[in-house]
PDB file of C-alpha atoms and ligand atoms in Angstrom:
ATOM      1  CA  UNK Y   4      15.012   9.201  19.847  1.00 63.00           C
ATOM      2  CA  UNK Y   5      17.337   6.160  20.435  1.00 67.00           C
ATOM      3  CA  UNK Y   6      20.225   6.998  18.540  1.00 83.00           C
ATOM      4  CA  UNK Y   7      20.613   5.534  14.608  1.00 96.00           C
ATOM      5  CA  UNK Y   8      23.109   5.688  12.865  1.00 97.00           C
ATOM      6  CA  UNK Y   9      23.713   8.582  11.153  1.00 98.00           C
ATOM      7  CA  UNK Y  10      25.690   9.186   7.522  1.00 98.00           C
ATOM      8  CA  UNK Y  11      26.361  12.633   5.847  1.00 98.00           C
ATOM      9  CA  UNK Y  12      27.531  13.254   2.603  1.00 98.00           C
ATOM     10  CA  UNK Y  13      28.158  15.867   0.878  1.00 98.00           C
ATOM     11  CA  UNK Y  14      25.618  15.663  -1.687  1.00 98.00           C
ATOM     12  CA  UNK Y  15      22.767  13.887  -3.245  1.00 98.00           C
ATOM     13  CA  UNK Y  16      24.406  11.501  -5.608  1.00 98.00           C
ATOM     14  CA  UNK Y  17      26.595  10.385  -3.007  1.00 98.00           C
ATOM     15  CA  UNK Y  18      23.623   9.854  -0.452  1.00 98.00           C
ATOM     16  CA  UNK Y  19      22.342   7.443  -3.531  1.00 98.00           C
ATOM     17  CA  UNK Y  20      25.340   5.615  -3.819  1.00 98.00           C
ATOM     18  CA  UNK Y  21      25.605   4.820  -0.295  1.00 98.00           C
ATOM     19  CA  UNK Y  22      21.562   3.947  -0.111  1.00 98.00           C
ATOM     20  CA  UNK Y  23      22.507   1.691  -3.159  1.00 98.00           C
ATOM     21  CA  UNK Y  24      25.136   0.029  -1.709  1.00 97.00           C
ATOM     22  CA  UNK Y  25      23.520  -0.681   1.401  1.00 98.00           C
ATOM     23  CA  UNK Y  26      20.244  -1.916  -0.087  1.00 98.00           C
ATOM     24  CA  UNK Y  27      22.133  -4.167  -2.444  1.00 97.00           C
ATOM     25  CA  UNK Y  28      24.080  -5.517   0.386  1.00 97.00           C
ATOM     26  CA  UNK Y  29      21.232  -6.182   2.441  1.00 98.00           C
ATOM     27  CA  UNK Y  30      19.306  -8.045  -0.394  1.00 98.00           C
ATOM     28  CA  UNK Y  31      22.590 -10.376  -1.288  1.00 97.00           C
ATOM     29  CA  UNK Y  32      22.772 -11.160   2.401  1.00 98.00           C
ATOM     30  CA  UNK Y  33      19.190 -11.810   2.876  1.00 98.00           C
ATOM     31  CA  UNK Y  34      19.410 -13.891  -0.245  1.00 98.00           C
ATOM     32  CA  UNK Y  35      22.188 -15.863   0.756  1.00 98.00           C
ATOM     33  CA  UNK Y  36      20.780 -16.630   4.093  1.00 98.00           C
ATOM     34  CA  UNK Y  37      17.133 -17.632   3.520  1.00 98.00           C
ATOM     35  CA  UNK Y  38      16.884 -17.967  -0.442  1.00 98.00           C
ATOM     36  CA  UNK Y  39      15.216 -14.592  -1.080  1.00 98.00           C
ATOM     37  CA  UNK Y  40      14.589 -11.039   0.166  1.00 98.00           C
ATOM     38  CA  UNK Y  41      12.137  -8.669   0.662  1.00 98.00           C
ATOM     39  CA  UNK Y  42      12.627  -4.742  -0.119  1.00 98.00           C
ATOM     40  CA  UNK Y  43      10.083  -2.215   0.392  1.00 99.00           C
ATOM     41  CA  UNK Y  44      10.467   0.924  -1.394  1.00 98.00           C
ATOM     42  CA  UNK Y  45       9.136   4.756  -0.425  1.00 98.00           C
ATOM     43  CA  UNK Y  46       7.459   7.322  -2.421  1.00 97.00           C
ATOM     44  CA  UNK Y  47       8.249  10.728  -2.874  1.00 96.00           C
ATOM     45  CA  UNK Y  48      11.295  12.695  -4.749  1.00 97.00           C
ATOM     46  CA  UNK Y  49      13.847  11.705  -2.691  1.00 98.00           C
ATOM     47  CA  UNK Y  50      14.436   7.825  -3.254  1.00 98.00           C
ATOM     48  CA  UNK Y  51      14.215   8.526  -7.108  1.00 98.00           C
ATOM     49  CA  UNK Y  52      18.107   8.958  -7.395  1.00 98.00           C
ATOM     50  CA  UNK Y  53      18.987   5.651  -5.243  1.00 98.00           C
ATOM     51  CA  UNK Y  54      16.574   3.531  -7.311  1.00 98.00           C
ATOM     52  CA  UNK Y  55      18.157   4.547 -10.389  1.00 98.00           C
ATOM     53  CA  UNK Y  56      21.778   4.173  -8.461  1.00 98.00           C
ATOM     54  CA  UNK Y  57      20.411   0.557  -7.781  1.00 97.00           C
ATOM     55  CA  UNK Y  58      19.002   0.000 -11.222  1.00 97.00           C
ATOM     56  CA  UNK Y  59      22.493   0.922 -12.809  1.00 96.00           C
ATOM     57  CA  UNK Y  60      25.212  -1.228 -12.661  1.00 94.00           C
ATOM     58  CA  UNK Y  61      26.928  -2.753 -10.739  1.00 92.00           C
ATOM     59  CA  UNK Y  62      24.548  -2.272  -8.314  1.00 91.00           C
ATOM     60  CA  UNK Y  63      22.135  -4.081 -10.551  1.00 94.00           C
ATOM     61  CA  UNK Y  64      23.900  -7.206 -11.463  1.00 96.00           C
ATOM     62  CA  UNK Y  65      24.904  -7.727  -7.905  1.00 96.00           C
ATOM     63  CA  UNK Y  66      21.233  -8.366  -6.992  1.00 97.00           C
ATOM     64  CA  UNK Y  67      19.646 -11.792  -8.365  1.00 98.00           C
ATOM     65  CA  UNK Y  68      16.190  -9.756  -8.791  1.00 98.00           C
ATOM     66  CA  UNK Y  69      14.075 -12.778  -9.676  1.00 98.00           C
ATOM     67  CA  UNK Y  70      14.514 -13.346  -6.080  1.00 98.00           C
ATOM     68  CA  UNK Y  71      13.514 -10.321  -4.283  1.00 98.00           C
ATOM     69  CA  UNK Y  72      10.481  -9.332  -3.173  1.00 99.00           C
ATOM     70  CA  UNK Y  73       8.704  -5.462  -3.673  1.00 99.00           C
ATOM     71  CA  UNK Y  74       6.818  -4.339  -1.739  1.00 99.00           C
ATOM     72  CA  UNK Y  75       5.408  -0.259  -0.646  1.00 99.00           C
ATOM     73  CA  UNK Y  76       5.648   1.524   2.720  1.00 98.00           C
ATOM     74  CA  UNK Y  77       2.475   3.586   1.479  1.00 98.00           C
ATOM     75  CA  UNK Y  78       0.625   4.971  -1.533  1.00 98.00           C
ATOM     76  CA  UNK Y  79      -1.704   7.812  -2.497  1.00 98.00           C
ATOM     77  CA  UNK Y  80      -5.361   7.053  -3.251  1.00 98.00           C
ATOM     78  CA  UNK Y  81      -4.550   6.788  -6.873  1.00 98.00           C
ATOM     79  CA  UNK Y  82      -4.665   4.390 -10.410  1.00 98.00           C
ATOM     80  CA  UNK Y  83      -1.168   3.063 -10.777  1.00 98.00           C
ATOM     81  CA  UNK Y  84      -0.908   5.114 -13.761  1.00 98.00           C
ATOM     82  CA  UNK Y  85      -0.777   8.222 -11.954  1.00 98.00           C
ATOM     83  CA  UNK Y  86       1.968  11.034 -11.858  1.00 98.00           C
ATOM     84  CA  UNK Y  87       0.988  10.985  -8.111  1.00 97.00           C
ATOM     85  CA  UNK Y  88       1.616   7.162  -7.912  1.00 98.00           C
ATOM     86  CA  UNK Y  89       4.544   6.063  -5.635  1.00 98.00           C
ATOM     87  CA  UNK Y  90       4.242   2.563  -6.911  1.00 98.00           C
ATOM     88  CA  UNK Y  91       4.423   4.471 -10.996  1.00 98.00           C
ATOM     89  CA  UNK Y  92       7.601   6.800  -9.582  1.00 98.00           C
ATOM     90  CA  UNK Y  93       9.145   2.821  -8.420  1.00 98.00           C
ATOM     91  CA  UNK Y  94       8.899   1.096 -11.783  1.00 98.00           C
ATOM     92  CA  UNK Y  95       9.880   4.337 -13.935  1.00 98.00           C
ATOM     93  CA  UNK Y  96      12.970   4.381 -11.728  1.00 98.00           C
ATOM     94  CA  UNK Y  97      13.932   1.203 -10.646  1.00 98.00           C
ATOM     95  CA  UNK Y  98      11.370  -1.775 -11.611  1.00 98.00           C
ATOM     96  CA  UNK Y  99      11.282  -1.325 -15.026  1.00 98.00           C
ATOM     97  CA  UNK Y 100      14.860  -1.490 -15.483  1.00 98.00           C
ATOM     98  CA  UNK Y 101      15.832  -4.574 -13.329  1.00 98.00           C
ATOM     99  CA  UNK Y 102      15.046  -8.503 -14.163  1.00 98.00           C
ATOM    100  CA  UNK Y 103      12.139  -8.665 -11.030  1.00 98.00           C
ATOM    101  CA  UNK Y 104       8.915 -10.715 -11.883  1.00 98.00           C
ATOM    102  CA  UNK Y 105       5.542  -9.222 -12.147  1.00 98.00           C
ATOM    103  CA  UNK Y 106       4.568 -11.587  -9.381  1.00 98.00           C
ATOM    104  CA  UNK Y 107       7.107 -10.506  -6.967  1.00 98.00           C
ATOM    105  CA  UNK Y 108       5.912  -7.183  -7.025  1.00 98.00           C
ATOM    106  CA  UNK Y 109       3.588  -5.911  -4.260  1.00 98.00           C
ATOM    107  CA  UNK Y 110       1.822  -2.509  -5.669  1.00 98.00           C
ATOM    108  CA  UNK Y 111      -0.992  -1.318  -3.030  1.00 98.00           C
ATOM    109  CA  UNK Y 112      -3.994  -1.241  -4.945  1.00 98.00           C
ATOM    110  CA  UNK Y 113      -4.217   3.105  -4.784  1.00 98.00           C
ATOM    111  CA  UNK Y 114      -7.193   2.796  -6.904  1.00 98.00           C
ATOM    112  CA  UNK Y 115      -9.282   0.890  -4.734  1.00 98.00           C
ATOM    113  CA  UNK Y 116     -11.588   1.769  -1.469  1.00 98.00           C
ATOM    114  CA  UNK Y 117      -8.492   2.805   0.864  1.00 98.00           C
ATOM    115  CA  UNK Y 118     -10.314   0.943   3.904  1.00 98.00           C
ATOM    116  CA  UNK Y 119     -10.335  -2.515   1.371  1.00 98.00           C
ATOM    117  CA  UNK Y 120      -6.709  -1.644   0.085  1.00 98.00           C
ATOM    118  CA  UNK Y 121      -5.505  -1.316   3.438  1.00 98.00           C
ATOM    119  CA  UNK Y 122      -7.562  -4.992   4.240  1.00 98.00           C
ATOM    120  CA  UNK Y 123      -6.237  -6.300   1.694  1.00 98.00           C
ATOM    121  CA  UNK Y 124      -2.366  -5.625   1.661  1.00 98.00           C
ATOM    122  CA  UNK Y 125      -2.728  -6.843   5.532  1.00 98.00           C
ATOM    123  CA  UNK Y 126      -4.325  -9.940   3.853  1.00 98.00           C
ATOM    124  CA  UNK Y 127      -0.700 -10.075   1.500  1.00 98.00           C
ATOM    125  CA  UNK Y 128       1.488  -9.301   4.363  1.00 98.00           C
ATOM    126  CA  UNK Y 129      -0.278 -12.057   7.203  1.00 98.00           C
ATOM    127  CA  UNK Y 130      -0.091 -14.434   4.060  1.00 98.00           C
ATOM    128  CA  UNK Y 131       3.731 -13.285   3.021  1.00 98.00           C
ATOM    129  CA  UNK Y 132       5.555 -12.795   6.685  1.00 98.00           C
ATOM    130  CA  UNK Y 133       5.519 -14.864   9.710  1.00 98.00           C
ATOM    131  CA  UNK Y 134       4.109 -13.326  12.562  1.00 97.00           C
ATOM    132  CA  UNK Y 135       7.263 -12.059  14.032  1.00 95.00           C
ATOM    133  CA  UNK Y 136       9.120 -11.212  11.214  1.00 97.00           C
ATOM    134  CA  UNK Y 137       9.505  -8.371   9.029  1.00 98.00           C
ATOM    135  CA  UNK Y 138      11.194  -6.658   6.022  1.00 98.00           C
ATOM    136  CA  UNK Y 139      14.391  -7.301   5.265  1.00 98.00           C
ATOM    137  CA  UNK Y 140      15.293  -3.949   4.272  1.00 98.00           C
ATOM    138  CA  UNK Y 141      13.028  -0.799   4.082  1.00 98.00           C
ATOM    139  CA  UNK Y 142      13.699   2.542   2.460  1.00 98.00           C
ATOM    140  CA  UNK Y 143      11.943   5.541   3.811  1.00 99.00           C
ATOM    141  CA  UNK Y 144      11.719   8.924   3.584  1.00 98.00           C
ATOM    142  CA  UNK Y 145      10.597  11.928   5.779  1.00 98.00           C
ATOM    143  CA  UNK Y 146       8.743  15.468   5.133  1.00 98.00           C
ATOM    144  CA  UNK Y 147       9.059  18.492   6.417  1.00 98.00           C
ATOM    145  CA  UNK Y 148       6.401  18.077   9.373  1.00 98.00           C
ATOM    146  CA  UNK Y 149       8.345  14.712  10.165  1.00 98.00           C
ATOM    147  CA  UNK Y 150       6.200  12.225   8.344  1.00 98.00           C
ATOM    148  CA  UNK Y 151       7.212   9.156   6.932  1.00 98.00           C
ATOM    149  CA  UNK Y 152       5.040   6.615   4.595  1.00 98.00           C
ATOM    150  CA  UNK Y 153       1.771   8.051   5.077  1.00 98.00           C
ATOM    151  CA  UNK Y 154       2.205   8.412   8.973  1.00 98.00           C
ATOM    152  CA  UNK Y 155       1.318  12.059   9.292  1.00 98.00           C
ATOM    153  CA  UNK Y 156       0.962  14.267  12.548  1.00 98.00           C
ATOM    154  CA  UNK Y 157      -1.861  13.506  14.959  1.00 98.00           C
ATOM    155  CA  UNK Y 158      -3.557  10.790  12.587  1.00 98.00           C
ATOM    156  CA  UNK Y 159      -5.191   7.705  13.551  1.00 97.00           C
ATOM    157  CA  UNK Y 160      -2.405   5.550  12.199  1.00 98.00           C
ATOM    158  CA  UNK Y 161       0.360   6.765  14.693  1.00 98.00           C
ATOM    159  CA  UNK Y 162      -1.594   5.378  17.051  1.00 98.00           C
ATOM    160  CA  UNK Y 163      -2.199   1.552  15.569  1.00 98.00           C
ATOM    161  CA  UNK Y 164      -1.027  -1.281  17.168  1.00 97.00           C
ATOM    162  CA  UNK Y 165      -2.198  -4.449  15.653  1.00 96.00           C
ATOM    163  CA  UNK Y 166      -2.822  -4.332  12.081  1.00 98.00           C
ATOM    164  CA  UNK Y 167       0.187  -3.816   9.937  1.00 98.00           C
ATOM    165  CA  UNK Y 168      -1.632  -1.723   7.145  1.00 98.00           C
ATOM    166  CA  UNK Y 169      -4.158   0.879   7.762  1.00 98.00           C
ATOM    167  CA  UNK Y 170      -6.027   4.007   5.644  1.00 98.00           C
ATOM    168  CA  UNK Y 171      -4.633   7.292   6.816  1.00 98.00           C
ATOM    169  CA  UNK Y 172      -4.354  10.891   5.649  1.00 96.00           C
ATOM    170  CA  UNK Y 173      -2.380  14.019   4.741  1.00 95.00           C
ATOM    171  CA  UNK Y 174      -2.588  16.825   7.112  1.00 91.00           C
ATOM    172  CA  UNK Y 175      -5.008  18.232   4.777  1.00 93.00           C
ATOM    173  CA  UNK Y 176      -7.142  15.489   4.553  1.00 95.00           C
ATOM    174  CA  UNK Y 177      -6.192  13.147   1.215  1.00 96.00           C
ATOM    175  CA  UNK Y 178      -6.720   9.570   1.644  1.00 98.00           C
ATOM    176  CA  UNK Y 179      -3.544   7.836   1.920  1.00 98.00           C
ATOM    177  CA  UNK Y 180      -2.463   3.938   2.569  1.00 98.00           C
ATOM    178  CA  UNK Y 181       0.347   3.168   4.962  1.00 98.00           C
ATOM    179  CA  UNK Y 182       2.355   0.459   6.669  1.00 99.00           C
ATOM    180  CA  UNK Y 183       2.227   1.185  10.485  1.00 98.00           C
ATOM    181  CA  UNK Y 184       4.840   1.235  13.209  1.00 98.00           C
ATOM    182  CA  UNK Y 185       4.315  -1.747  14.254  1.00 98.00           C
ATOM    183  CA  UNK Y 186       4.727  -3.601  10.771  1.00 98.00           C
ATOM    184  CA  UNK Y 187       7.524  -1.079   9.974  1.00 98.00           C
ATOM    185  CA  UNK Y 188       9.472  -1.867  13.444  1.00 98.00           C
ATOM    186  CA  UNK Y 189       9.779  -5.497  12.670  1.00 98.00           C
ATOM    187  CA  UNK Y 190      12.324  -4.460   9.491  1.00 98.00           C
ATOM    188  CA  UNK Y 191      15.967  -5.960   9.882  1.00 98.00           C
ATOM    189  CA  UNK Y 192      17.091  -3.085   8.250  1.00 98.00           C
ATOM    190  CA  UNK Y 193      15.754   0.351   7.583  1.00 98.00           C
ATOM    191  CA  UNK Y 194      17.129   2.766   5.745  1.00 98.00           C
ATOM    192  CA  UNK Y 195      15.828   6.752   6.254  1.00 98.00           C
ATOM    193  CA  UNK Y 196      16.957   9.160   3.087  1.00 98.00           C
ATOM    194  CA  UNK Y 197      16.708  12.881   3.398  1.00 98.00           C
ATOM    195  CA  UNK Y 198      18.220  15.612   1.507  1.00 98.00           C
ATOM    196  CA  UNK Y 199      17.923  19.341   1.412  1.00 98.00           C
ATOM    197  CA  UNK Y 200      18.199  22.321   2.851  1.00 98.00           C
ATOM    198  CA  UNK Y 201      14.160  21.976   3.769  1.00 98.00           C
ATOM    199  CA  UNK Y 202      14.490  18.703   5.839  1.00 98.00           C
ATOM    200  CA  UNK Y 203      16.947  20.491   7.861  1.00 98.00           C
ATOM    201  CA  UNK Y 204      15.402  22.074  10.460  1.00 98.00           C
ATOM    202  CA  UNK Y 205      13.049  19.238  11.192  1.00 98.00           C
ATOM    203  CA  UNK Y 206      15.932  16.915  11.130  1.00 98.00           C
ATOM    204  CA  UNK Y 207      17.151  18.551  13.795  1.00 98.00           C
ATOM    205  CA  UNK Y 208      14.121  17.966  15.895  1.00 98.00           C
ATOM    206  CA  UNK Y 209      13.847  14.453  14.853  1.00 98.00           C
ATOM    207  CA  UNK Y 210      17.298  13.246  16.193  1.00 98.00           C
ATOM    208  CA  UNK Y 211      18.240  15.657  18.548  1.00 97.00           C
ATOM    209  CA  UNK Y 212      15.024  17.327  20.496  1.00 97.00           C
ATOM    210  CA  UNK Y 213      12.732  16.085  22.545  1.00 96.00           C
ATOM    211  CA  UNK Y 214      10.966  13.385  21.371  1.00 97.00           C
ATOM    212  CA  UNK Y 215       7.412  13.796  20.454  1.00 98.00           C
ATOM    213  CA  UNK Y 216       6.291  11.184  18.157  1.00 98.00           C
ATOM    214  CA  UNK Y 217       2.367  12.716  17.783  1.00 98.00           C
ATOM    215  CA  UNK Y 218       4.046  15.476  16.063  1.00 98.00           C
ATOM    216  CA  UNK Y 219       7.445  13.850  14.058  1.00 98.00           C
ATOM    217  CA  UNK Y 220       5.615  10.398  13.528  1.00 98.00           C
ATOM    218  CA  UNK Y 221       9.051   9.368  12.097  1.00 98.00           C
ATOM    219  CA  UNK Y 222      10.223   9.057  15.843  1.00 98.00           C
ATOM    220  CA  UNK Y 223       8.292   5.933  15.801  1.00 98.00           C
ATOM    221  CA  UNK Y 224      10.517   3.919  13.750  1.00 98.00           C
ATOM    222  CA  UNK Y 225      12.433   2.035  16.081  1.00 98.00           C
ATOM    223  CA  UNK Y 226      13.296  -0.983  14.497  1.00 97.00           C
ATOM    224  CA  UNK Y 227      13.502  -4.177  17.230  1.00 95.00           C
ATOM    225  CA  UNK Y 228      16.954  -4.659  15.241  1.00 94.00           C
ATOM    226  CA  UNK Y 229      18.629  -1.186  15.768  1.00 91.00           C
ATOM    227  CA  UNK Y 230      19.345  -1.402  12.259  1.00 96.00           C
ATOM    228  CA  UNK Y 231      18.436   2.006  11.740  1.00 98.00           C
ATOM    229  CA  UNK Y 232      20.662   4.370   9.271  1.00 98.00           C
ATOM    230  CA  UNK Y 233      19.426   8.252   8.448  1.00 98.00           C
ATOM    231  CA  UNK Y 234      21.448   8.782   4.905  1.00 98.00           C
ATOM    232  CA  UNK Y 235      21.438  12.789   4.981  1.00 98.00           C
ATOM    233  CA  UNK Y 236      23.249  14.965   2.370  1.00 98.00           C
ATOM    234  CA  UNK Y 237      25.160  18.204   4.181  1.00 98.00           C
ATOM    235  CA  UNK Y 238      22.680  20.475   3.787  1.00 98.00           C
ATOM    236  CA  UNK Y 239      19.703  18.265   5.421  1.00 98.00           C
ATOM    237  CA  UNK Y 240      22.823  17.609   8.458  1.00 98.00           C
ATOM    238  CA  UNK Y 241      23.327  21.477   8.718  1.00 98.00           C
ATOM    239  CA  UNK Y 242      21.406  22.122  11.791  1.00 98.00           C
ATOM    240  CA  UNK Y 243      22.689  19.124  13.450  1.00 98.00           C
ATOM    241  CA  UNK Y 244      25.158  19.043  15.903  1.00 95.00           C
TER     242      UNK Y 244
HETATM  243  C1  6PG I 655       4.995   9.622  -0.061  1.00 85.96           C
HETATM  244  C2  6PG I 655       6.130   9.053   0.739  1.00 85.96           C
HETATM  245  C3  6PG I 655       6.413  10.015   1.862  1.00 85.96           C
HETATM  246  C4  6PG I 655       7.716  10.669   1.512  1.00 85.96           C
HETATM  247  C5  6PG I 655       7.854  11.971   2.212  1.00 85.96           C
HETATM  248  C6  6PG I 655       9.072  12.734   1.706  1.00 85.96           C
HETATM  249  O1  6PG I 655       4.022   8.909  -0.350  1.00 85.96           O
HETATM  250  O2  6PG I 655       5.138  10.798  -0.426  1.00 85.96           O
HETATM  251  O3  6PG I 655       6.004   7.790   1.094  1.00 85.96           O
HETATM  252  O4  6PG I 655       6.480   9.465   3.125  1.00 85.96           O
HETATM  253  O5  6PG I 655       8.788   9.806   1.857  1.00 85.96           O
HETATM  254  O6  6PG I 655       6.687  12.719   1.945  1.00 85.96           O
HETATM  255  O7  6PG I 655       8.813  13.074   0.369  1.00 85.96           O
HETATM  256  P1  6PG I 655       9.995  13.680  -0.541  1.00 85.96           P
HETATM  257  O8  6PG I 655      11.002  12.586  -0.680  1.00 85.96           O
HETATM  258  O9  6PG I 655       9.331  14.007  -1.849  1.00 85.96           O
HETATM  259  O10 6PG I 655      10.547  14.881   0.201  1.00 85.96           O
END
């Protein structure tokens, strides 16, 4: 894998601070330069403690949030309600306690036919981004197969080249909703979080092995930028070199 830049700290909360930092950075700059900015946010456990790092001050009242723009890398094939929801586990955490419009929030419709949310977020994106340009910062996160979004193992998705959202699914076969490499790869800045002991081992494959993208999908995220940071805690570094 080309090589990104890699951070280690020696725990969680400091992995948060750092993600906090840099996301808030990246917003203020993208503010500054074209008037607003546009975050996408991941699902899962891990991002929980950044988003309330970035929902606390100063963090917080660094960002002017009435001019930043949410959006998701994925989402499960669920009502927005649900404990499963990563757009519910976003606004429990960090949109809920931050000054952002309603209407600058981007929640993929989980609820809906996955084929017609996937049509239709492609529909938001086409309508929201120029054709060459992307996110200004995106947070993701990676499982223990080497998944990120909802880019799993040998699925369809890993393989899309065009549209920017597509319908996917978990190894074992849940509908899912994802932003593609493609879309992703256009981000000026992207920002990987892992922690634990668990990621370790896969970690190790992911920036030091051979690569093999069909089977650590996250090996696809090369954004055209090189602005690409893996936050790890120690014990998620341990097997690295
Ligand atoms: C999701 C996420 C997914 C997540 C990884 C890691 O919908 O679950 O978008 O890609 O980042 O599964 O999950 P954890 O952070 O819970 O380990």
């Amino acid at each position: 894998m080309p090589s990104p830049r890699i951070e280690v700290f020696d725990n969680e909360s400091m992995v948060a601070a750092e993600v906090a930092s840099m996301v808030m950075m990246a917003a203020v700059d993208a503010i500054n330069q074209k008037g607003y900015c546009t975050m996408c946010l991941a699902g899962g456990g891990t991002p929980r403690v950044s988003y309330q790092v970035l929902s606390t001050p100063p963090d917080r009242d660094q960002i002017d949030w009435e001019s930043v723009e949410v959006y998701f890398g994925d989402e499960r094939c669920v009502p927005p309600e649900s404990e499963e929801s990563n757009y519910r586990m976003a606004r429990e955490n960090l949109l809920g306690r931050v000054k952002i419009p309603e209407d600058n929030v981007f929640r993929i419709q989980g609820e809906m036919d996955p084929e017609a949310a996937a049509a239709e977020y492609c529909d938001l994106l086409a309508e929201k981004f120029q054709p060459h340009e992307g996110l200004d910062v995106c947070i993701l996160g990676m499982g223990t197969d080497g998944h990120t979004a909802s880019l799993f193992p040998n699925t369809a998705a890993l393989k899309e080249t065009s549209r920017a959202v597509v319908a996917n699914h978990t190894a074992d076969g849940k509908p899912r909703i994802t932003m593609t490499p493609p879309f992703l790869n256009k981000s000026r800045h992207v920002l990987v979080i892992c922690t634990g002991e668990e990621k370790a081992d896969t970690l190790k494959q992911v920036l030091q092995g051979d690569p093999d993208p069909d089977k650590l999908p996250i090996q696809l995220i090369q954004p055209k930028t090189k602005h690409l940071t893996f936050l790890l805690d120690a014990a998620a570094a341990s097997k690295l070199d």
